[in-house]
Amino acid sequence: MKAILFLLISVAGMAAFYGCRTGQYTAANKAYKKQVKQFAKVIREYPVKDSAGLNYAEWVGTTNLSLRKPNFVVIHHTAQNSCEQTLKTFTQTKNPVSSHYVICRDGSVHHMLNDLLRAHHAGVSKWGNNIDLNSSSIGIEIDNNGSEPFSEAQISSLLTLLDRLKKAYTIPTANFIGHADIAPGRKVDPSRRFPWQQLAQKGFGYWYDTTAVQVPAGFDPLLALRVIGYNIQQEKNAIQSYKIHFTPQDTTKTINEADRKILADLMKKYQ
Ligand SMILES: [Zn+2]
């Protein structure tokens, strides 16, 4: 009898514990479901009512369709002090920011939004001729305050996640980028401590090889930055973003001889 009572108390205790942990986000989860229902309604609406004055011919729904796929992965650091803080931020409506994934310091991964829906993580952004990266990318936030190293557990989880995303959506190697890459002068994440070279070795983004590089005559490093994808409208900002990613030990905003070699090599890879 005592054993049964103990068991009952334990179960009740566990329920209370988990209930409390998950209960914290009950309202957010409800709001998520409600919004997804609304979007599902939008997708089902066909033929659409035309507001541009076009007269469509008889409705013929094609039989051949599928869902659009994300084509980029944008990596961030949260600049916050805990995962809990980030989860809170992403479940409040007053500042409507979000990402698809949040990776905590212990390597646990929170999936906050279906990959096929648009998260609010990139903001005003440009990469190549792509703008509105929110519409075409998956956002991954790594719990990190910006001045500390990324934990091994985080990077290990990140690599597993990237592998899944790359395979699931056939994301090109070149399209694994950082927030700083797509928003020069405005964003500096993930920080200079982020292991981009390690990612490139696994096929997520490119890295350079300077030993076999001959910088061609008349080489234009800015054009190379543009070919890689950087928005070079503000030259110094573009150089800074490139340095955060590829030469993190260098905090200047000027191109030196080593950079010319790196850029000549990278340009070929991104071409
Ligand atoms: Zn960011």
PDB file of C-alpha atoms and ligand atoms in Angstrom:
ATOM      1  CA  MET A   1       0.000   0.000   0.000  1.00  0.00           C
ATOM      2  CA  LYS A   2       2.811   2.292   1.029  1.00  0.00           C
ATOM      3  CA  ALA A   3       4.604   1.522  -2.229  1.00  0.00           C
ATOM      4  CA  ILE A   4       1.507   2.335  -4.266  1.00  0.00           C
ATOM      5  CA  LEU A   5       1.014   5.588  -2.373  1.00  0.00           C
ATOM      6  CA  PHE A   6       4.657   6.490  -2.972  1.00  0.00           C
ATOM      7  CA  LEU A   7       4.257   5.716  -6.669  1.00  0.00           C
ATOM      8  CA  LEU A   8       1.143   7.875  -6.881  1.00  0.00           C
ATOM      9  CA  ILE A   9       2.872  10.768  -5.170  1.00  0.00           C
ATOM     10  CA  SER A  10       5.879  10.407  -7.493  1.00  0.00           C
ATOM     11  CA  VAL A  11       3.693  10.396 -10.599  1.00  0.00           C
ATOM     12  CA  ALA A  12       1.780  13.419  -9.350  1.00  0.00           C
ATOM     13  CA  GLY A  13       5.058  15.162  -8.588  1.00  0.00           C
ATOM     14  CA  MET A  14       6.440  14.450 -12.046  1.00  0.00           C
ATOM     15  CA  ALA A  15       3.237  15.614 -13.671  1.00  0.00           C
ATOM     16  CA  ALA A  16       3.423  18.831 -11.690  1.00  0.00           C
ATOM     17  CA  PHE A  17       7.079  19.281 -12.649  1.00  0.00           C
ATOM     18  CA  TYR A  18       6.582  18.694 -16.363  1.00  0.00           C
ATOM     19  CA  GLY A  19       3.239  20.448 -16.310  1.00  0.00           C
ATOM     20  CA  CYS A  20       4.962  23.520 -14.954  1.00  0.00           C
ATOM     21  CA  ARG A  21       7.807  23.388 -17.503  1.00  0.00           C
ATOM     22  CA  THR A  22       5.569  22.922 -20.529  1.00  0.00           C
ATOM     23  CA  GLY A  23       2.663  24.892 -19.118  1.00  0.00           C
ATOM     24  CA  GLN A  24       4.806  27.993 -19.386  1.00  0.00           C
ATOM     25  CA  TYR A  25       4.354  27.889 -23.153  1.00  0.00           C
ATOM     26  CA  THR A  26       0.769  26.631 -23.406  1.00  0.00           C
ATOM     27  CA  ALA A  27      -0.508  30.029 -24.537  1.00  0.00           C
ATOM     28  CA  ALA A  28       2.310  30.390 -27.095  1.00  0.00           C
ATOM     29  CA  ASN A  29       1.638  26.899 -28.469  1.00  0.00           C
ATOM     30  CA  LYS A  30      -2.052  27.739 -28.793  1.00  0.00           C
ATOM     31  CA  ALA A  31      -1.234  30.980 -30.617  1.00  0.00           C
ATOM     32  CA  TYR A  32       1.077  29.051 -32.967  1.00  0.00           C
ATOM     33  CA  LYS A  33      -1.654  26.552 -33.879  1.00  0.00           C
ATOM     34  CA  LYS A  34      -4.179  29.337 -34.433  1.00  0.00           C
ATOM     35  CA  GLN A  35      -1.870  31.172 -36.842  1.00  0.00           C
ATOM     36  CA  VAL A  36      -0.982  28.016 -38.756  1.00  0.00           C
ATOM     37  CA  LYS A  37      -4.723  27.352 -39.184  1.00  0.00           C
ATOM     38  CA  GLN A  38      -5.099  30.820 -40.687  1.00  0.00           C
ATOM     39  CA  PHE A  39      -2.235  30.196 -43.133  1.00  0.00           C
ATOM     40  CA  ALA A  40      -3.722  26.834 -44.088  1.00  0.00           C
ATOM     41  CA  LYS A  41      -6.913  28.700 -44.956  1.00  0.00           C
ATOM     42  CA  VAL A  42      -4.930  31.054 -47.224  1.00  0.00           C
ATOM     43  CA  ILE A  43      -3.336  28.103 -49.027  1.00  0.00           C
ATOM     44  CA  ARG A  44      -6.679  26.399 -49.536  1.00  0.00           C
ATOM     45  CA  GLU A  45      -8.157  29.529 -51.089  1.00  0.00           C
ATOM     46  CA  TYR A  46      -8.138  28.838 -54.800  1.00  0.00           C
ATOM     47  CA  PRO A  47      -9.000  30.207 -57.252  1.00  0.00           C
ATOM     48  CA  VAL A  48      -8.002  33.477 -55.540  1.00  0.00           C
ATOM     49  CA  LYS A  49     -10.136  36.573 -55.829  1.00  0.00           C
ATOM     50  CA  ASP A  50      -8.263  38.900 -58.123  1.00  0.00           C
ATOM     51  CA  SER A  51      -7.746  42.480 -57.104  1.00  0.00           C
ATOM     52  CA  ALA A  52      -5.516  43.542 -60.012  1.00  0.00           C
ATOM     53  CA  GLY A  53      -8.352  43.628 -62.532  1.00  0.00           C
ATOM     54  CA  LEU A  54      -7.168  40.550 -64.383  1.00  0.00           C
ATOM     55  CA  ASN A  55      -9.843  38.357 -65.880  1.00  0.00           C
ATOM     56  CA  TYR A  56      -8.720  34.801 -65.410  1.00  0.00           C
ATOM     57  CA  ALA A  57     -10.026  32.178 -67.741  1.00  0.00           C
ATOM     58  CA  GLU A  58     -11.836  29.124 -66.405  1.00  0.00           C
ATOM     59  CA  TRP A  59     -10.199  27.703 -63.282  1.00  0.00           C
ATOM     60  CA  VAL A  60      -8.067  24.666 -64.004  1.00  0.00           C
ATOM     61  CA  GLY A  61      -6.191  23.376 -60.979  1.00  0.00           C
ATOM     62  CA  THR A  62      -2.981  21.599 -61.894  1.00  0.00           C
ATOM     63  CA  THR A  63      -2.509  18.078 -60.589  1.00  0.00           C
ATOM     64  CA  ASN A  64       1.236  18.543 -60.122  1.00  0.00           C
ATOM     65  CA  LEU A  65       2.353  20.468 -57.068  1.00  0.00           C
ATOM     66  CA  SER A  66       4.424  20.320 -53.912  1.00  0.00           C
ATOM     67  CA  LEU A  67       5.506  22.600 -51.096  1.00  0.00           C
ATOM     68  CA  ARG A  68       8.181  25.267 -51.634  1.00  0.00           C
ATOM     69  CA  LYS A  69      11.508  24.483 -50.019  1.00  0.00           C
ATOM     70  CA  PRO A  70      13.933  26.692 -48.095  1.00  0.00           C
ATOM     71  CA  ASN A  71      17.129  27.369 -50.007  1.00  0.00           C
ATOM     72  CA  PHE A  72      19.396  28.992 -47.405  1.00  0.00           C
ATOM     73  CA  VAL A  73      20.393  28.452 -43.784  1.00  0.00           C
ATOM     74  CA  VAL A  74      21.198  31.571 -41.772  1.00  0.00           C
ATOM     75  CA  ILE A  75      23.104  31.070 -38.512  1.00  0.00           C
ATOM     76  CA  HIS A  76      22.925  33.482 -35.573  1.00  0.00           C
ATOM     77  CA  HIS A  77      24.036  33.806 -31.991  1.00  0.00           C
ATOM     78  CA  THR A  78      21.252  34.919 -29.660  1.00  0.00           C
ATOM     79  CA  ALA A  79      23.270  37.587 -27.770  1.00  0.00           C
ATOM     80  CA  GLN A  80      21.306  36.464 -24.731  1.00  0.00           C
ATOM     81  CA  ASN A  81      22.341  34.734 -21.533  1.00  0.00           C
ATOM     82  CA  SER A  82      20.217  31.596 -21.625  1.00  0.00           C
ATOM     83  CA  CYS A  83      18.045  29.466 -23.856  1.00  0.00           C
ATOM     84  CA  GLU A  84      15.142  30.133 -21.537  1.00  0.00           C
ATOM     85  CA  GLN A  85      15.522  33.854 -22.205  1.00  0.00           C
ATOM     86  CA  THR A  86      15.496  33.249 -25.969  1.00  0.00           C
ATOM     87  CA  LEU A  87      12.448  30.966 -25.830  1.00  0.00           C
ATOM     88  CA  LYS A  88      10.682  33.709 -23.913  1.00  0.00           C
ATOM     89  CA  THR A  89      11.688  36.360 -26.469  1.00  0.00           C
ATOM     90  CA  PHE A  90      10.466  34.202 -29.347  1.00  0.00           C
ATOM     91  CA  THR A  91       7.099  33.545 -27.723  1.00  0.00           C
ATOM     92  CA  GLN A  92       6.217  37.164 -27.007  1.00  0.00           C
ATOM     93  CA  THR A  93       4.373  39.282 -29.539  1.00  0.00           C
ATOM     94  CA  LYS A  94       5.626  42.749 -28.598  1.00  0.00           C
ATOM     95  CA  ASN A  95       8.896  42.270 -30.500  1.00  0.00           C
ATOM     96  CA  PRO A  96       7.938  39.739 -33.200  1.00  0.00           C
ATOM     97  CA  VAL A  97      11.257  37.929 -33.713  1.00  0.00           C
ATOM     98  CA  SER A  98      11.722  34.193 -34.135  1.00  0.00           C
ATOM     99  CA  SER A  99      13.802  31.437 -35.667  1.00  0.00           C
ATOM    100  CA  HIS A 100      13.095  27.879 -36.717  1.00  0.00           C
ATOM    101  CA  TYR A 101      15.626  26.377 -34.322  1.00  0.00           C
ATOM    102  CA  VAL A 102      17.327  27.368 -31.066  1.00  0.00           C
ATOM    103  CA  ILE A 103      20.360  25.380 -29.950  1.00  0.00           C
ATOM    104  CA  CYS A 104      21.097  25.556 -26.222  1.00  0.00           C
ATOM    105  CA  ARG A 105      24.525  25.372 -24.583  1.00  0.00           C
ATOM    106  CA  ASP A 106      23.970  21.730 -23.586  1.00  0.00           C
ATOM    107  CA  GLY A 107      23.312  20.819 -27.232  1.00  0.00           C
ATOM    108  CA  SER A 108      19.547  20.441 -26.893  1.00  0.00           C
ATOM    109  CA  VAL A 109      17.609  21.733 -29.877  1.00  0.00           C
ATOM    110  CA  HIS A 110      14.257  23.508 -29.784  1.00  0.00           C
ATOM    111  CA  HIS A 111      12.304  23.352 -33.039  1.00  0.00           C
ATOM    112  CA  MET A 112      10.058  26.417 -32.835  1.00  0.00           C
ATOM    113  CA  LEU A 113       8.591  26.679 -36.319  1.00  0.00           C
ATOM    114  CA  ASN A 114       7.847  24.335 -39.209  1.00  0.00           C
ATOM    115  CA  ASP A 115      10.675  24.604 -41.766  1.00  0.00           C
ATOM    116  CA  LEU A 116       8.182  25.501 -44.488  1.00  0.00           C
ATOM    117  CA  LEU A 117       6.948  28.611 -42.724  1.00  0.00           C
ATOM    118  CA  ARG A 118       8.656  32.012 -42.564  1.00  0.00           C
ATOM    119  CA  ALA A 119      10.474  32.970 -39.355  1.00  0.00           C
ATOM    120  CA  HIS A 120      11.493  36.529 -38.451  1.00  0.00           C
ATOM    121  CA  HIS A 121      15.254  36.244 -37.984  1.00  0.00           C
ATOM    122  CA  ALA A 122      17.022  37.911 -40.923  1.00  0.00           C
ATOM    123  CA  GLY A 123      15.460  41.375 -41.030  1.00  0.00           C
ATOM    124  CA  VAL A 124      16.655  43.722 -43.780  1.00  0.00           C
ATOM    125  CA  SER A 125      19.084  41.516 -45.652  1.00  0.00           C
ATOM    126  CA  LYS A 126      20.733  40.823 -48.979  1.00  0.00           C
ATOM    127  CA  TRP A 127      22.868  37.983 -50.313  1.00  0.00           C
ATOM    128  CA  GLY A 128      23.715  37.964 -53.995  1.00  0.00           C
ATOM    129  CA  ASN A 129      20.519  39.185 -55.584  1.00  0.00           C
ATOM    130  CA  ASN A 130      18.343  37.668 -52.876  1.00  0.00           C
ATOM    131  CA  ILE A 131      16.540  39.996 -50.558  1.00  0.00           C
ATOM    132  CA  ASP A 132      14.041  39.062 -47.852  1.00  0.00           C
ATOM    133  CA  LEU A 133      16.111  36.091 -46.759  1.00  0.00           C
ATOM    134  CA  ASN A 134      13.365  35.321 -44.223  1.00  0.00           C
ATOM    135  CA  SER A 135      11.272  34.033 -47.112  1.00  0.00           C
ATOM    136  CA  SER A 136      13.886  31.643 -48.439  1.00  0.00           C
ATOM    137  CA  SER A 137      15.853  30.535 -45.400  1.00  0.00           C
ATOM    138  CA  ILE A 138      15.845  28.471 -42.229  1.00  0.00           C
ATOM    139  CA  GLY A 139      16.995  30.470 -39.204  1.00  0.00           C
ATOM    140  CA  ILE A 140      19.107  28.829 -36.516  1.00  0.00           C
ATOM    141  CA  GLU A 141      19.850  30.683 -33.295  1.00  0.00           C
ATOM    142  CA  ILE A 142      22.690  29.452 -31.111  1.00  0.00           C
ATOM    143  CA  ASP A 143      22.462  30.340 -27.435  1.00  0.00           C
ATOM    144  CA  ASN A 144      25.582  32.449 -26.925  1.00  0.00           C
ATOM    145  CA  ASN A 145      26.132  35.925 -25.503  1.00  0.00           C
ATOM    146  CA  GLY A 146      28.473  36.958 -28.324  1.00  0.00           C
ATOM    147  CA  SER A 147      31.738  37.007 -26.420  1.00  0.00           C
ATOM    148  CA  GLU A 148      32.065  33.408 -25.275  1.00  0.00           C
ATOM    149  CA  PRO A 149      33.084  30.262 -27.170  1.00  0.00           C
ATOM    150  CA  PHE A 150      30.396  28.021 -28.659  1.00  0.00           C
ATOM    151  CA  SER A 151      30.112  24.734 -26.764  1.00  0.00           C
ATOM    152  CA  GLU A 152      31.165  21.460 -28.351  1.00  0.00           C
ATOM    153  CA  ALA A 153      27.687  20.042 -27.685  1.00  0.00           C
ATOM    154  CA  GLN A 154      26.126  22.961 -29.591  1.00  0.00           C
ATOM    155  CA  ILE A 155      28.354  22.577 -32.624  1.00  0.00           C
ATOM    156  CA  SER A 156      27.792  18.833 -32.641  1.00  0.00           C
ATOM    157  CA  SER A 157      23.991  19.309 -32.602  1.00  0.00           C
ATOM    158  CA  LEU A 158      24.288  22.042 -35.205  1.00  0.00           C
ATOM    159  CA  LEU A 159      26.218  19.786 -37.585  1.00  0.00           C
ATOM    160  CA  THR A 160      23.610  17.038 -37.226  1.00  0.00           C
ATOM    161  CA  LEU A 161      20.810  19.520 -37.874  1.00  0.00           C
ATOM    162  CA  LEU A 162      22.569  21.065 -40.885  1.00  0.00           C
ATOM    163  CA  ASP A 163      23.091  17.625 -42.361  1.00  0.00           C
ATOM    164  CA  ARG A 164      19.382  16.893 -42.112  1.00  0.00           C
ATOM    165  CA  LEU A 165      18.386  20.256 -43.609  1.00  0.00           C
ATOM    166  CA  LYS A 166      20.885  20.045 -46.455  1.00  0.00           C
ATOM    167  CA  LYS A 167      19.602  16.609 -47.448  1.00  0.00           C
ATOM    168  CA  ALA A 168      15.907  17.354 -46.901  1.00  0.00           C
ATOM    169  CA  TYR A 169      15.865  20.543 -48.994  1.00  0.00           C
ATOM    170  CA  THR A 170      18.920  20.098 -51.262  1.00  0.00           C
ATOM    171  CA  ILE A 171      20.458  23.309 -49.939  1.00  0.00           C
ATOM    172  CA  PRO A 172      23.615  24.253 -51.904  1.00  0.00           C
ATOM    173  CA  THR A 173      26.923  24.217 -50.002  1.00  0.00           C
ATOM    174  CA  ALA A 174      27.397  27.951 -50.644  1.00  0.00           C
ATOM    175  CA  ASN A 175      24.077  28.798 -48.978  1.00  0.00           C
ATOM    176  CA  PHE A 176      25.054  28.149 -45.352  1.00  0.00           C
ATOM    177  CA  ILE A 177      25.744  31.689 -44.162  1.00  0.00           C
ATOM    178  CA  GLY A 178      25.713  33.945 -41.123  1.00  0.00           C
ATOM    179  CA  HIS A 179      23.508  36.857 -40.164  1.00  0.00           C
ATOM    180  CA  ALA A 180      26.516  39.211 -40.445  1.00  0.00           C
ATOM    181  CA  ASP A 181      27.060  38.012 -44.031  1.00  0.00           C
ATOM    182  CA  ILE A 182      23.611  39.099 -45.158  1.00  0.00           C
ATOM    183  CA  ALA A 183      23.363  42.294 -43.099  1.00  0.00           C
ATOM    184  CA  PRO A 184      26.781  44.032 -43.223  1.00  0.00           C
ATOM    185  CA  GLY A 185      27.135  46.961 -40.842  1.00  0.00           C
ATOM    186  CA  ARG A 186      23.925  46.019 -39.054  1.00  0.00           C
ATOM    187  CA  LYS A 187      24.709  42.569 -37.641  1.00  0.00           C
ATOM    188  CA  VAL A 188      27.855  40.845 -36.352  1.00  0.00           C
ATOM    189  CA  ASP A 189      26.525  37.381 -35.540  1.00  0.00           C
ATOM    190  CA  PRO A 190      27.521  34.640 -35.282  1.00  0.00           C
ATOM    191  CA  SER A 191      30.590  36.087 -33.568  1.00  0.00           C
ATOM    192  CA  ARG A 192      34.235  35.768 -34.595  1.00  0.00           C
ATOM    193  CA  ARG A 193      34.431  32.658 -32.413  1.00  0.00           C
ATOM    194  CA  PHE A 194      32.075  30.697 -34.640  1.00  0.00           C
ATOM    195  CA  PRO A 195      33.833  27.697 -36.307  1.00  0.00           C
ATOM    196  CA  TRP A 196      33.005  28.348 -39.977  1.00  0.00           C
ATOM    197  CA  GLN A 197      36.036  26.350 -41.143  1.00  0.00           C
ATOM    198  CA  GLN A 198      34.800  23.277 -39.253  1.00  0.00           C
ATOM    199  CA  LEU A 199      31.390  23.674 -40.905  1.00  0.00           C
ATOM    200  CA  ALA A 200      32.943  24.026 -44.361  1.00  0.00           C
ATOM    201  CA  GLN A 201      34.886  20.800 -43.826  1.00  0.00           C
ATOM    202  CA  LYS A 202      31.513  19.048 -43.432  1.00  0.00           C
ATOM    203  CA  GLY A 203      30.025  20.676 -46.531  1.00  0.00           C
ATOM    204  CA  PHE A 204      28.215  23.647 -44.996  1.00  0.00           C
ATOM    205  CA  GLY A 205      29.620  26.803 -46.613  1.00  0.00           C
ATOM    206  CA  TYR A 206      33.007  27.169 -48.290  1.00  0.00           C
ATOM    207  CA  TRP A 207      36.479  27.717 -46.905  1.00  0.00           C
ATOM    208  CA  TYR A 208      39.648  28.797 -48.698  1.00  0.00           C
ATOM    209  CA  ASP A 209      42.963  27.269 -49.576  1.00  0.00           C
ATOM    210  CA  THR A 210      45.615  29.947 -49.957  1.00  0.00           C
ATOM    211  CA  THR A 211      48.593  27.746 -50.764  1.00  0.00           C
ATOM    212  CA  ALA A 212      47.664  27.063 -54.382  1.00  0.00           C
ATOM    213  CA  VAL A 213      46.386  30.529 -55.236  1.00  0.00           C
ATOM    214  CA  GLN A 214      47.750  32.827 -57.889  1.00  0.00           C
ATOM    215  CA  VAL A 215      46.013  36.174 -57.618  1.00  0.00           C
ATOM    216  CA  PRO A 216      45.208  37.159 -61.216  1.00  0.00           C
ATOM    217  CA  ALA A 217      46.401  40.527 -62.588  1.00  0.00           C
ATOM    218  CA  GLY A 218      43.777  43.232 -62.173  1.00  0.00           C
ATOM    219  CA  PHE A 219      42.015  41.233 -59.446  1.00  0.00           C
ATOM    220  CA  ASP A 220      39.237  43.269 -57.817  1.00  0.00           C
ATOM    221  CA  PRO A 221      38.629  42.173 -54.199  1.00  0.00           C
ATOM    222  CA  LEU A 222      35.333  44.054 -54.003  1.00  0.00           C
ATOM    223  CA  LEU A 223      34.024  42.287 -57.065  1.00  0.00           C
ATOM    224  CA  ALA A 224      35.076  39.020 -55.401  1.00  0.00           C
ATOM    225  CA  LEU A 225      33.069  39.952 -52.301  1.00  0.00           C
ATOM    226  CA  ARG A 226      30.089  40.636 -54.564  1.00  0.00           C
ATOM    227  CA  VAL A 227      30.476  37.300 -56.353  1.00  0.00           C
ATOM    228  CA  ILE A 228      30.583  35.490 -52.996  1.00  0.00           C
ATOM    229  CA  GLY A 229      27.310  37.189 -52.107  1.00  0.00           C
ATOM    230  CA  TYR A 230      28.108  40.265 -49.998  1.00  0.00           C
ATOM    231  CA  ASN A 231      26.197  43.483 -50.432  1.00  0.00           C
ATOM    232  CA  ILE A 232      29.082  45.868 -51.247  1.00  0.00           C
ATOM    233  CA  GLN A 233      27.065  49.071 -51.244  1.00  0.00           C
ATOM    234  CA  GLN A 234      28.869  50.079 -48.037  1.00  0.00           C
ATOM    235  CA  GLU A 235      32.400  48.897 -48.801  1.00  0.00           C
ATOM    236  CA  LYS A 236      33.808  48.923 -45.247  1.00  0.00           C
ATOM    237  CA  ASN A 237      30.776  47.101 -43.871  1.00  0.00           C
ATOM    238  CA  ALA A 238      31.084  44.373 -46.508  1.00  0.00           C
ATOM    239  CA  ILE A 239      34.778  43.934 -45.674  1.00  0.00           C
ATOM    240  CA  GLN A 240      33.966  43.742 -41.971  1.00  0.00           C
ATOM    241  CA  SER A 241      31.356  41.022 -42.517  1.00  0.00           C
ATOM    242  CA  TYR A 242      33.777  39.052 -44.682  1.00  0.00           C
ATOM    243  CA  LYS A 243      36.445  39.329 -41.947  1.00  0.00           C
ATOM    244  CA  ILE A 244      34.070  38.209 -39.184  1.00  0.00           C
ATOM    245  CA  HIS A 245      33.436  35.061 -41.223  1.00  0.00           C
ATOM    246  CA  PHE A 246      36.766  34.259 -42.885  1.00  0.00           C
ATOM    247  CA  THR A 247      39.587  36.056 -40.999  1.00  0.00           C
ATOM    248  CA  PRO A 248      38.105  36.553 -37.526  1.00  0.00           C
ATOM    249  CA  GLN A 249      41.441  37.433 -35.914  1.00  0.00           C
ATOM    250  CA  ASP A 250      41.654  40.552 -38.112  1.00  0.00           C
ATOM    251  CA  THR A 251      39.457  43.358 -36.782  1.00  0.00           C
ATOM    252  CA  THR A 252      40.418  45.936 -39.451  1.00  0.00           C
ATOM    253  CA  LYS A 253      38.143  46.870 -42.332  1.00  0.00           C
ATOM    254  CA  THR A 254      40.828  46.907 -45.011  1.00  0.00           C
ATOM    255  CA  ILE A 255      41.844  44.340 -47.614  1.00  0.00           C
ATOM    256  CA  ASN A 256      45.468  43.186 -47.305  1.00  0.00           C
ATOM    257  CA  GLU A 257      47.584  40.857 -49.432  1.00  0.00           C
ATOM    258  CA  ALA A 258      46.447  37.747 -47.523  1.00  0.00           C
ATOM    259  CA  ASP A 259      42.816  38.741 -48.086  1.00  0.00           C
ATOM    260  CA  ARG A 260      43.406  39.111 -51.820  1.00  0.00           C
ATOM    261  CA  LYS A 261      44.601  35.489 -51.918  1.00  0.00           C
ATOM    262  CA  ILE A 262      41.708  34.272 -49.798  1.00  0.00           C
ATOM    263  CA  LEU A 263      39.178  36.174 -51.895  1.00  0.00           C
ATOM    264  CA  ALA A 264      40.670  35.012 -55.200  1.00  0.00           C
ATOM    265  CA  ASP A 265      40.276  31.428 -54.011  1.00  0.00           C
ATOM    266  CA  LEU A 266      36.820  31.861 -52.476  1.00  0.00           C
ATOM    267  CA  MET A 267      35.524  33.642 -55.547  1.00  0.00           C
ATOM    268  CA  LYS A 268      36.293  30.570 -57.662  1.00  0.00           C
ATOM    269  CA  LYS A 269      34.415  28.345 -55.214  1.00  0.00           C
ATOM    270  CA  TYR A 270      31.329  30.568 -55.121  1.00  0.00           C
ATOM    271  CA  GLN A 271      31.340  31.032 -58.897  1.00  0.00           C
TER     272      GLN A 271
HETATM  273 ZN    ZN B   1      21.125  37.375 -35.833  1.00  0.00          ZN
END
